[in-house]
């Protein structure tokens, strides 16, 4: 929805809430637990968020999201192949340039997947939160708090970014 070509979804003062989506691929449940904690952190700052398996994500979810966090386990020094295909085909097809991004994942040995996800996001023109979040094995309570903190950071950066967007002529202040 736009007025004079400016996206008005970002104007929370108009009763339109910012949206974030946390997309994950988890082989053992560890990255899923991280995604849910990140979404909880985002929601704690009054930004709409949902954690969703990449198998279930819809294109409209990606188009509507103001921020997109993507997580994958690491397998043989790479992100999981289905997630790489999702990044290269599905996410790229939505032209996420200018959107806020974050990368995360669990790993057992090397942990490259979040770094590779962040690189792909930057190549798509997204603004990526650094550093990426990598957690060895199953997240502890402390790790899940770190995930929630990433969610809070996403929400705060999203709100800050939207407050800098110029309001359309005649917009309420």
PDB file of C-alpha atoms in Angstrom:
ATOM      1  CA  UNK A   1       0.000   0.000   0.000  1.00  0.00           C
ATOM      2  CA  UNK A   2       1.465   3.358  -0.891  1.00  0.00           C
ATOM      3  CA  UNK A   3       0.657   7.030  -0.887  1.00  0.00           C
ATOM      4  CA  UNK A   4       2.656   9.090  -3.361  1.00  0.00           C
ATOM      5  CA  UNK A   5       4.853   6.069  -3.996  1.00  0.00           C
ATOM      6  CA  UNK A   6       6.021   5.728  -0.382  1.00  0.00           C
ATOM      7  CA  UNK A   7       5.390   2.494   1.477  1.00  0.00           C
ATOM      8  CA  UNK A   8       3.048   3.352   4.340  1.00  0.00           C
ATOM      9  CA  UNK A   9       3.239  -0.024   6.074  1.00  0.00           C
ATOM     10  CA  UNK A  10       6.222   1.363   7.930  1.00  0.00           C
ATOM     11  CA  UNK A  11       4.226   4.125   9.616  1.00  0.00           C
ATOM     12  CA  UNK A  12       3.342   2.561  12.929  1.00  0.00           C
ATOM     13  CA  UNK A  13       1.586   5.772  13.929  1.00  0.00           C
ATOM     14  CA  UNK A  14      -1.054   4.964  11.327  1.00  0.00           C
ATOM     15  CA  UNK A  15      -1.905   1.709  13.111  1.00  0.00           C
ATOM     16  CA  UNK A  16       0.035  -0.297  10.554  1.00  0.00           C
ATOM     17  CA  UNK A  17       2.549  -2.585  12.216  1.00  0.00           C
ATOM     18  CA  UNK A  18       5.990  -3.513  11.053  1.00  0.00           C
ATOM     19  CA  UNK A  19       6.430  -7.176  10.117  1.00  0.00           C
ATOM     20  CA  UNK A  20       9.289  -9.605  10.397  1.00  0.00           C
ATOM     21  CA  UNK A  21       9.594 -13.216   9.343  1.00  0.00           C
ATOM     22  CA  UNK A  22      12.076 -15.738  10.707  1.00  0.00           C
ATOM     23  CA  UNK A  23      12.604 -18.524   8.165  1.00  0.00           C
ATOM     24  CA  UNK A  24      14.513 -21.629   9.187  1.00  0.00           C
ATOM     25  CA  UNK A  25      15.580 -25.102   8.108  1.00  0.00           C
ATOM     26  CA  UNK A  26      16.336 -27.320  11.074  1.00  0.00           C
ATOM     27  CA  UNK A  27      17.474 -30.928  10.931  1.00  0.00           C
ATOM     28  CA  UNK A  28      17.425 -31.650  14.667  1.00  0.00           C
ATOM     29  CA  UNK A  29      15.245 -28.881  16.112  1.00  0.00           C
ATOM     30  CA  UNK A  30      18.124 -26.679  17.267  1.00  0.00           C
ATOM     31  CA  UNK A  31      17.796 -24.015  14.575  1.00  0.00           C
ATOM     32  CA  UNK A  32      14.004 -24.113  15.004  1.00  0.00           C
ATOM     33  CA  UNK A  33      14.405 -23.338  18.726  1.00  0.00           C
ATOM     34  CA  UNK A  34      16.662 -20.432  17.788  1.00  0.00           C
ATOM     35  CA  UNK A  35      14.101 -19.135  15.258  1.00  0.00           C
ATOM     36  CA  UNK A  36      11.287 -19.242  17.809  1.00  0.00           C
ATOM     37  CA  UNK A  37      13.378 -17.335  20.368  1.00  0.00           C
ATOM     38  CA  UNK A  38      14.304 -14.713  17.740  1.00  0.00           C
ATOM     39  CA  UNK A  39      10.619 -14.267  16.832  1.00  0.00           C
ATOM     40  CA  UNK A  40       9.762 -13.898  20.532  1.00  0.00           C
ATOM     41  CA  UNK A  41      12.389 -11.174  20.855  1.00  0.00           C
ATOM     42  CA  UNK A  42      10.954  -9.329  17.855  1.00  0.00           C
ATOM     43  CA  UNK A  43       7.413  -9.571  19.222  1.00  0.00           C
ATOM     44  CA  UNK A  44       8.561  -8.313  22.637  1.00  0.00           C
ATOM     45  CA  UNK A  45       9.172  -4.947  20.915  1.00  0.00           C
ATOM     46  CA  UNK A  46       5.678  -4.855  19.358  1.00  0.00           C
ATOM     47  CA  UNK A  47       6.680  -5.847  15.849  1.00  0.00           C
ATOM     48  CA  UNK A  48       4.646  -8.613  14.214  1.00  0.00           C
ATOM     49  CA  UNK A  49       6.794 -11.701  13.768  1.00  0.00           C
ATOM     50  CA  UNK A  50       6.491 -15.349  12.970  1.00  0.00           C
ATOM     51  CA  UNK A  51       8.950 -18.201  12.849  1.00  0.00           C
ATOM     52  CA  UNK A  52       8.226 -20.512   9.950  1.00  0.00           C
ATOM     53  CA  UNK A  53       9.911 -23.474   8.327  1.00  0.00           C
ATOM     54  CA  UNK A  54      11.142 -22.615   4.863  1.00  0.00           C
ATOM     55  CA  UNK A  55       8.973 -25.512   3.626  1.00  0.00           C
ATOM     56  CA  UNK A  56       5.865 -23.562   4.712  1.00  0.00           C
ATOM     57  CA  UNK A  57       6.816 -19.972   3.864  1.00  0.00           C
ATOM     58  CA  UNK A  58       4.721 -18.232   1.229  1.00  0.00           C
ATOM     59  CA  UNK A  59       5.975 -15.617  -1.215  1.00  0.00           C
ATOM     60  CA  UNK A  60       3.497 -13.104   0.205  1.00  0.00           C
ATOM     61  CA  UNK A  61       5.096 -13.552   3.655  1.00  0.00           C
ATOM     62  CA  UNK A  62       8.443 -12.547   2.183  1.00  0.00           C
ATOM     63  CA  UNK A  63       7.006  -9.629   0.201  1.00  0.00           C
ATOM     64  CA  UNK A  64       5.140  -8.276   3.252  1.00  0.00           C
ATOM     65  CA  UNK A  65       8.052  -8.610   5.671  1.00  0.00           C
ATOM     66  CA  UNK A  66      10.048  -5.514   6.534  1.00  0.00           C
ATOM     67  CA  UNK A  67      12.763  -7.741   8.030  1.00  0.00           C
ATOM     68  CA  UNK A  68      13.755 -11.292   7.129  1.00  0.00           C
ATOM     69  CA  UNK A  69      15.900 -13.511   9.342  1.00  0.00           C
ATOM     70  CA  UNK A  70      17.100 -16.790   7.841  1.00  0.00           C
ATOM     71  CA  UNK A  71      18.602 -19.727   9.695  1.00  0.00           C
ATOM     72  CA  UNK A  72      20.105 -23.036   8.674  1.00  0.00           C
ATOM     73  CA  UNK A  73      22.158 -25.785  10.183  1.00  0.00           C
ATOM     74  CA  UNK A  74      25.635 -26.242   8.749  1.00  0.00           C
ATOM     75  CA  UNK A  75      26.349 -29.440   6.848  1.00  0.00           C
ATOM     76  CA  UNK A  76      29.790 -30.122   5.360  1.00  0.00           C
ATOM     77  CA  UNK A  77      30.856 -26.489   5.696  1.00  0.00           C
ATOM     78  CA  UNK A  78      27.760 -25.169   3.893  1.00  0.00           C
ATOM     79  CA  UNK A  79      24.159 -24.272   4.537  1.00  0.00           C
ATOM     80  CA  UNK A  80      21.761 -27.114   3.874  1.00  0.00           C
ATOM     81  CA  UNK A  81      21.136 -27.543   0.139  1.00  0.00           C
ATOM     82  CA  UNK A  82      17.357 -26.884   0.303  1.00  0.00           C
ATOM     83  CA  UNK A  83      18.047 -23.602   2.143  1.00  0.00           C
ATOM     84  CA  UNK A  84      20.610 -22.578  -0.452  1.00  0.00           C
ATOM     85  CA  UNK A  85      18.019 -23.191  -3.166  1.00  0.00           C
ATOM     86  CA  UNK A  86      15.456 -21.182  -1.144  1.00  0.00           C
ATOM     87  CA  UNK A  87      17.899 -18.263  -0.868  1.00  0.00           C
ATOM     88  CA  UNK A  88      18.938 -18.350  -4.529  1.00  0.00           C
ATOM     89  CA  UNK A  89      15.495 -18.840  -6.026  1.00  0.00           C
ATOM     90  CA  UNK A  90      12.637 -18.023  -3.673  1.00  0.00           C
ATOM     91  CA  UNK A  91      14.042 -15.177  -1.579  1.00  0.00           C
ATOM     92  CA  UNK A  92      15.931 -13.662  -4.505  1.00  0.00           C
ATOM     93  CA  UNK A  93      12.729 -13.651  -6.600  1.00  0.00           C
ATOM     94  CA  UNK A  94      11.105 -11.266  -4.079  1.00  0.00           C
ATOM     95  CA  UNK A  95      13.791  -8.606  -4.677  1.00  0.00           C
ATOM     96  CA  UNK A  96      14.467  -7.972  -0.957  1.00  0.00           C
ATOM     97  CA  UNK A  97      16.817  -5.048  -1.650  1.00  0.00           C
ATOM     98  CA  UNK A  98      16.717  -2.546   1.196  1.00  0.00           C
ATOM     99  CA  UNK A  99      15.066  -4.933   3.668  1.00  0.00           C
ATOM    100  CA  UNK A 100      16.652  -5.697   7.011  1.00  0.00           C
ATOM    101  CA  UNK A 101      18.205  -9.155   7.263  1.00  0.00           C
ATOM    102  CA  UNK A 102      19.729 -11.394   9.900  1.00  0.00           C
ATOM    103  CA  UNK A 103      21.385 -14.805   9.689  1.00  0.00           C
ATOM    104  CA  UNK A 104      21.620 -17.536  12.311  1.00  0.00           C
ATOM    105  CA  UNK A 105      22.086 -21.256  12.747  1.00  0.00           C
ATOM    106  CA  UNK A 106      23.285 -24.127  14.829  1.00  0.00           C
ATOM    107  CA  UNK A 107      26.202 -26.346  13.974  1.00  0.00           C
ATOM    108  CA  UNK A 108      28.142 -29.342  15.187  1.00  0.00           C
ATOM    109  CA  UNK A 109      31.608 -28.709  13.766  1.00  0.00           C
ATOM    110  CA  UNK A 110      32.285 -25.686  11.614  1.00  0.00           C
ATOM    111  CA  UNK A 111      29.282 -23.292  11.523  1.00  0.00           C
ATOM    112  CA  UNK A 112      29.609 -21.588   8.131  1.00  0.00           C
ATOM    113  CA  UNK A 113      25.912 -21.568   7.177  1.00  0.00           C
ATOM    114  CA  UNK A 114      24.972 -18.240   8.854  1.00  0.00           C
ATOM    115  CA  UNK A 115      27.993 -16.531   7.308  1.00  0.00           C
ATOM    116  CA  UNK A 116      27.026 -17.798   3.840  1.00  0.00           C
ATOM    117  CA  UNK A 117      23.397 -16.749   4.379  1.00  0.00           C
ATOM    118  CA  UNK A 118      24.506 -13.232   5.349  1.00  0.00           C
ATOM    119  CA  UNK A 119      26.705 -13.024   2.240  1.00  0.00           C
ATOM    120  CA  UNK A 120      23.775 -13.983   0.014  1.00  0.00           C
ATOM    121  CA  UNK A 121      21.573 -11.404   1.759  1.00  0.00           C
ATOM    122  CA  UNK A 122      24.159  -8.682   1.153  1.00  0.00           C
ATOM    123  CA  UNK A 123      24.434  -9.737  -2.490  1.00  0.00           C
ATOM    124  CA  UNK A 124      20.646  -9.211  -2.736  1.00  0.00           C
ATOM    125  CA  UNK A 125      21.028  -5.682  -1.362  1.00  0.00           C
ATOM    126  CA  UNK A 126      19.714  -6.383   2.126  1.00  0.00           C
ATOM    127  CA  UNK A 127      21.043  -4.582   5.202  1.00  0.00           C
ATOM    128  CA  UNK A 128      22.378  -7.402   7.377  1.00  0.00           C
ATOM    129  CA  UNK A 129      22.800  -7.271  11.143  1.00  0.00           C
ATOM    130  CA  UNK A 130      26.312  -8.255  12.202  1.00  0.00           C
ATOM    131  CA  UNK A 131      27.588 -10.435  13.624  1.00  0.00           C
ATOM    132  CA  UNK A 132      25.660 -13.507  12.526  1.00  0.00           C
ATOM    133  CA  UNK A 133      24.425 -15.732  15.350  1.00  0.00           C
ATOM    134  CA  UNK A 134      25.997 -19.187  15.515  1.00  0.00           C
ATOM    135  CA  UNK A 135      25.295 -21.683  18.281  1.00  0.00           C
ATOM    136  CA  UNK A 136      27.134 -24.944  18.819  1.00  0.00           C
ATOM    137  CA  UNK A 137      24.787 -27.937  19.146  1.00  0.00           C
ATOM    138  CA  UNK A 138      21.577 -27.580  21.163  1.00  0.00           C
ATOM    139  CA  UNK A 139      20.950 -24.032  22.405  1.00  0.00           C
ATOM    140  CA  UNK A 140      21.167 -23.591  26.172  1.00  0.00           C
ATOM    141  CA  UNK A 141      18.918 -21.177  28.056  1.00  0.00           C
ATOM    142  CA  UNK A 142      21.707 -18.604  27.800  1.00  0.00           C
ATOM    143  CA  UNK A 143      21.926 -19.207  24.027  1.00  0.00           C
ATOM    144  CA  UNK A 144      18.168 -18.773  23.656  1.00  0.00           C
ATOM    145  CA  UNK A 145      18.429 -15.449  25.503  1.00  0.00           C
ATOM    146  CA  UNK A 146      21.059 -14.445  22.932  1.00  0.00           C
ATOM    147  CA  UNK A 147      18.605 -15.413  20.191  1.00  0.00           C
ATOM    148  CA  UNK A 148      15.892 -13.334  21.828  1.00  0.00           C
ATOM    149  CA  UNK A 149      18.374 -10.432  21.995  1.00  0.00           C
ATOM    150  CA  UNK A 150      18.919 -10.751  18.239  1.00  0.00           C
ATOM    151  CA  UNK A 151      15.144 -10.501  17.824  1.00  0.00           C
ATOM    152  CA  UNK A 152      15.082  -7.352  19.942  1.00  0.00           C
ATOM    153  CA  UNK A 153      17.926  -5.919  17.830  1.00  0.00           C
ATOM    154  CA  UNK A 154      15.990  -6.694  14.632  1.00  0.00           C
ATOM    155  CA  UNK A 155      12.884  -4.940  15.973  1.00  0.00           C
ATOM    156  CA  UNK A 156      14.818  -1.899  17.213  1.00  0.00           C
ATOM    157  CA  UNK A 157      16.733  -1.505  13.949  1.00  0.00           C
ATOM    158  CA  UNK A 158      13.510  -1.914  12.002  1.00  0.00           C
ATOM    159  CA  UNK A 159      11.770   0.773  14.054  1.00  0.00           C
ATOM    160  CA  UNK A 160      14.775   3.075  13.727  1.00  0.00           C
ATOM    161  CA  UNK A 161      14.901   2.499   9.975  1.00  0.00           C
ATOM    162  CA  UNK A 162      11.169   3.207   9.556  1.00  0.00           C
ATOM    163  CA  UNK A 163      11.386   6.384  11.663  1.00  0.00           C
ATOM    164  CA  UNK A 164      13.976   7.759   9.227  1.00  0.00           C
ATOM    165  CA  UNK A 165      11.746   7.127   6.206  1.00  0.00           C
ATOM    166  CA  UNK A 166      10.248  10.438   5.055  1.00  0.00           C
ATOM    167  CA  UNK A 167       6.526  10.712   5.651  1.00  0.00           C
ATOM    168  CA  UNK A 168       4.305  11.342   2.642  1.00  0.00           C
ATOM    169  CA  UNK A 169       2.795  14.780   2.266  1.00  0.00           C
ATOM    170  CA  UNK A 170      -0.242  15.111   4.525  1.00  0.00           C
ATOM    171  CA  UNK A 171       0.835  12.192   6.766  1.00  0.00           C
ATOM    172  CA  UNK A 172      -0.032  12.509  10.444  1.00  0.00           C
ATOM    173  CA  UNK A 173       2.968  13.402  12.599  1.00  0.00           C
TER     174      UNK A 173
END
